[in-house]
mmCIF file of C-alpha atoms in Angstrom:
data_model
loop_
_atom_site.group_PDB
_atom_site.id
_atom_site.type_symbol
_atom_site.label_atom_id
_atom_site.label_comp_id
_atom_site.label_asym_id
_atom_site.label_seq_id
_atom_site.Cartn_x
_atom_site.Cartn_y
_atom_site.Cartn_z
ATOM 1 C CA MET G 1 47.920 28.171 -9.888
ATOM 2 C CA VAL G 2 45.080 27.084 -12.104
ATOM 3 C CA ALA G 3 43.742 23.701 -11.919
ATOM 4 C CA CYS G 4 43.592 21.469 -14.901
ATOM 5 C CA CYS G 5 40.478 19.253 -13.801
ATOM 6 C CA VAL G 6 37.745 20.383 -11.648
ATOM 7 C CA ASN G 7 36.034 17.682 -9.142
ATOM 8 C CA PRO G 8 32.363 18.247 -9.470
ATOM 9 C CA THR G 9 31.369 16.979 -6.436
ATOM 10 C CA GLU G 10 33.507 19.872 -4.645
ATOM 11 C CA GLY G 11 31.281 23.012 -4.368
ATOM 12 C CA GLY G 12 27.872 20.865 -4.031
ATOM 13 C CA GLU G 13 27.780 21.121 -8.235
ATOM 14 C CA VAL G 14 26.203 17.486 -7.957
ATOM 15 C CA PRO G 15 23.582 17.568 -5.119
ATOM 16 C CA MET G 16 22.658 20.883 -6.886
ATOM 17 C CA ARG G 17 22.175 19.668 -10.355
ATOM 18 C CA PHE G 18 20.584 16.678 -8.699
ATOM 19 C CA LEU G 19 17.975 19.297 -7.102
ATOM 20 C CA ILE G 20 17.135 21.162 -9.901
ATOM 21 C CA ALA G 21 16.447 17.574 -12.066
ATOM 22 C CA PHE G 22 14.047 16.760 -9.029
ATOM 23 C CA CYS G 23 12.058 20.058 -9.101
ATOM 24 C CA VAL G 24 11.501 20.179 -12.741
ATOM 25 C CA GLY G 25 10.470 16.459 -12.485
ATOM 26 C CA VAL G 26 7.940 17.394 -9.596
ATOM 27 C CA ALA G 27 6.747 20.421 -11.564
ATOM 28 C CA ALA G 28 6.216 18.435 -14.660
ATOM 29 C CA THR G 29 4.283 16.053 -12.962
ATOM 30 C CA LEU G 30 1.970 18.653 -11.160
ATOM 31 C CA ALA G 31 1.401 20.440 -14.315
ATOM 32 C CA TRP G 32 0.773 16.772 -16.470
ATOM 33 C CA GLN G 33 -2.073 16.561 -13.287
ATOM 34 C CA SER G 34 -3.510 19.793 -13.611
ATOM 35 C CA TYR G 35 -3.527 20.254 -17.361
ATOM 36 C CA GLY G 36 -3.067 16.929 -18.880
ATOM 37 C CA ASP G 37 -6.544 16.351 -20.325
ATOM 38 C CA THR G 38 -6.247 19.699 -22.445
ATOM 39 C CA ALA G 39 -2.723 18.943 -23.048
ATOM 40 C CA ARG G 40 -3.721 15.291 -24.257
ATOM 41 C CA GLU G 41 -6.712 17.450 -26.213
ATOM 42 C CA MET G 42 -4.168 19.161 -28.088
ATOM 43 C CA VAL G 43 -1.881 16.902 -29.030
ATOM 44 C CA ALA G 44 -4.172 14.374 -30.241
ATOM 45 C CA SER G 45 -6.353 17.230 -32.303
ATOM 46 C CA LYS G 46 -3.080 18.617 -33.923
ATOM 47 C CA TYR G 47 -1.445 14.868 -34.667
ATOM 48 C CA PRO G 48 -4.459 12.492 -35.336
ATOM 49 C CA GLN G 49 -1.924 9.484 -35.115
ATOM 50 C CA LEU G 50 -1.315 10.342 -31.634
ATOM 51 C CA GLY G 51 -4.984 10.003 -30.706
ATOM 52 C CA TRP G 52 -4.451 7.118 -28.302
ATOM 53 C CA LEU G 53 -2.664 9.974 -26.089
ATOM 54 C CA GLY G 54 -6.029 12.020 -26.042
ATOM 55 C CA PRO G 55 -8.497 11.293 -22.865
ATOM 56 C CA GLN G 56 -10.941 8.922 -23.276
ATOM 57 C CA ALA G 57 -14.168 10.953 -23.686
ATOM 58 C CA ALA G 58 -12.382 12.737 -26.792
ATOM 59 C CA VAL G 59 -11.285 9.664 -28.133
ATOM 60 C CA ALA G 60 -14.891 8.318 -27.997
ATOM 61 C CA GLN G 61 -16.334 10.920 -29.675
ATOM 62 C CA THR G 62 -13.334 10.778 -32.592
ATOM 63 C CA VAL G 63 -13.682 6.962 -33.321
ATOM 64 C CA PRO G 64 -16.734 5.754 -34.798
ATOM 65 C CA ASP G 65 -19.216 3.252 -33.382
ATOM 66 C CA PRO G 66 -18.055 -0.278 -34.581
ATOM 67 C CA VAL G 67 -20.387 -2.172 -36.475
ATOM 68 C CA VAL G 68 -21.383 -5.282 -34.570
ATOM 69 C CA PRO G 69 -22.422 -7.905 -36.531
ATOM 70 C CA SER G 70 -26.371 -9.374 -36.526
ATOM 71 C CA ILE G 71 -26.497 -12.626 -35.124
ATOM 72 C CA SER G 72 -29.126 -14.398 -37.412
ATOM 73 C CA SER G 73 -29.622 -17.475 -35.441
ATOM 74 C CA THR G 74 -28.436 -18.741 -32.005
ATOM 75 C CA ASP G 75 -27.779 -22.458 -31.662
ATOM 76 C CA PRO G 76 -29.365 -24.093 -28.392
ATOM 77 C CA GLN G 77 -26.573 -26.640 -27.740
ATOM 78 C CA GLU G 78 -24.236 -23.424 -27.644
ATOM 79 C CA LEU G 79 -26.642 -21.600 -25.325
ATOM 80 C CA LYS G 80 -26.944 -24.456 -23.049
ATOM 81 C CA ALA G 81 -23.078 -25.332 -23.100
ATOM 82 C CA MET G 82 -22.507 -21.470 -22.108
ATOM 83 C CA SER G 83 -25.315 -21.466 -19.375
ATOM 84 C CA LEU G 84 -23.708 -24.860 -17.989
ATOM 85 C CA ASN G 85 -20.306 -22.986 -18.198
ATOM 86 C CA LEU G 86 -21.510 -20.119 -16.153
ATOM 87 C CA ALA G 87 -23.252 -22.003 -13.413
ATOM 88 C CA ALA G 88 -19.701 -24.119 -12.886
ATOM 89 C CA VAL G 89 -18.024 -20.366 -13.031
ATOM 90 C CA ARG G 90 -20.871 -19.466 -10.469
ATOM 91 C CA GLN G 91 -20.155 -22.257 -8.134
ATOM 92 C CA LYS G 92 -16.489 -21.626 -7.737
ATOM 93 C CA VAL G 93 -16.774 -17.914 -7.069
ATOM 94 C CA ASP G 94 -19.557 -19.233 -4.261
ATOM 95 C CA LEU G 95 -16.800 -21.629 -2.847
ATOM 96 C CA LEU G 96 -14.001 -18.601 -3.068
ATOM 97 C CA ALA G 97 -16.048 -16.390 -1.306
ATOM 98 C CA ALA G 98 -17.257 -19.212 1.700
ATOM 99 C CA GLY G 99 -13.217 -20.253 1.753
ATOM 100 C CA GLN G 100 -12.487 -16.502 2.144
ATOM 101 C CA ALA G 101 -15.349 -16.135 4.969
ATOM 102 C CA GLN G 102 -13.939 -18.927 7.104
ATOM 103 C CA MET G 103 -10.145 -17.749 6.385
ATOM 104 C CA THR G 104 -11.498 -14.106 7.506
ATOM 105 C CA ARG G 105 -12.709 -16.110 11.255
ATOM 106 C CA ASP G 106 -9.880 -17.850 11.056
ATOM 107 C CA PHE G 107 -7.748 -14.861 10.996
ATOM 108 C CA THR G 108 -9.727 -12.844 13.435
ATOM 109 C CA THR G 109 -9.878 -15.425 15.828
ATOM 110 C CA LYS G 110 -5.937 -16.041 15.800
ATOM 111 C CA LEU G 111 -5.645 -12.208 15.762
ATOM 112 C CA GLN G 112 -7.645 -11.773 19.158
ATOM 113 C CA ALA G 113 -6.524 -14.879 21.114
ATOM 114 C CA ALA G 114 -2.748 -13.128 20.020
ATOM 115 C CA GLU G 115 -3.866 -9.496 21.175
ATOM 116 C CA GLN G 116 -5.626 -11.179 24.507
ATOM 117 C CA GLU G 117 -2.380 -13.054 25.219
ATOM 118 C CA ILE G 118 -0.371 -9.902 24.698
ATOM 119 C CA LEU G 119 -2.514 -8.196 27.074
ATOM 120 C CA ASP G 120 -2.697 -10.830 29.835
ATOM 121 C CA LYS G 121 1.489 -10.278 29.467
ATOM 122 C CA ILE G 122 1.240 -6.484 30.458
ATOM 123 C CA SER G 123 -1.319 -6.289 32.519
ATOM 124 C CA ALA G 124 0.430 -9.675 34.736
ATOM 125 C CA PRO G 125 2.142 -7.911 37.105
ATOM 126 C CA PRO G 126 6.223 -8.781 37.289
ATOM 127 C CA PRO G 127 7.884 -11.285 39.363
ATOM 128 C CA GLN G 128 8.763 -10.410 42.986
ATOM 129 C CA PRO G 129 12.265 -11.484 43.533
ATOM 130 C CA ALA G 130 12.849 -13.529 46.684
ATOM 131 C CA ALA G 131 12.488 -12.444 50.095
ATOM 132 C CA ALA G 132 15.735 -11.514 51.534
ATOM 133 C CA PRO G 133 15.940 -13.502 55.144
ATOM 134 C CA ALA G 134 15.702 -10.887 57.732
ATOM 135 C CA ARG G 135 19.016 -10.007 59.533
ATOM 136 C CA LYS G 136 19.715 -10.656 63.135
ATOM 137 C CA SER G 137 19.138 -7.301 64.893
ATOM 138 C CA ALA G 138 22.080 -5.885 67.070
ATOM 139 C CA SER G 139 21.978 -4.759 70.669
ATOM 140 C CA PRO G 140 20.923 -1.250 70.563
ATOM 141 C CA PRO G 141 24.047 1.142 71.161
ATOM 142 C CA LEU G 142 24.521 1.398 75.101
ATOM 143 C CA PRO G 143 24.339 5.508 75.686
ATOM 144 C CA LEU G 144 27.223 7.201 76.196
ATOM 145 C CA THR G 145 27.748 9.139 79.563
ATOM 146 C CA PRO G 146 29.927 12.059 79.491
ATOM 147 C CA ALA G 147 33.129 11.635 81.660
ATOM 148 C CA ARG G 148 33.879 13.340 84.938
#
């Protein structure tokens, strides 16, 4: 008999395909990590429209320096406003840093307390069961004498 439909999961076809695809992906990733810069340079040199793929050093060499307009005059009002804004930002950063330091101290304190509590629970001896009442001692057995 010839089967007209083959179940792809029988015989391990699907797991084998998955394994092959996975291995190809791993090999491609390792190759890209090893030769990625070289490959990027080759692509960027052959196709200038894909220059953004090239390594940053290569792109920096091919892109001309942008022309920076010279500032002819600076407005003292703008400089004062910028310095005030900068001072306000600095104060907020200092407040955030102080708050973070306080939170760190709080977390450290709570962590040490929890650690000590756990150590106390571990080192405390387990509660002993209540002592059972002593039994009445039975009279000692009488010695048996052999019959004559």
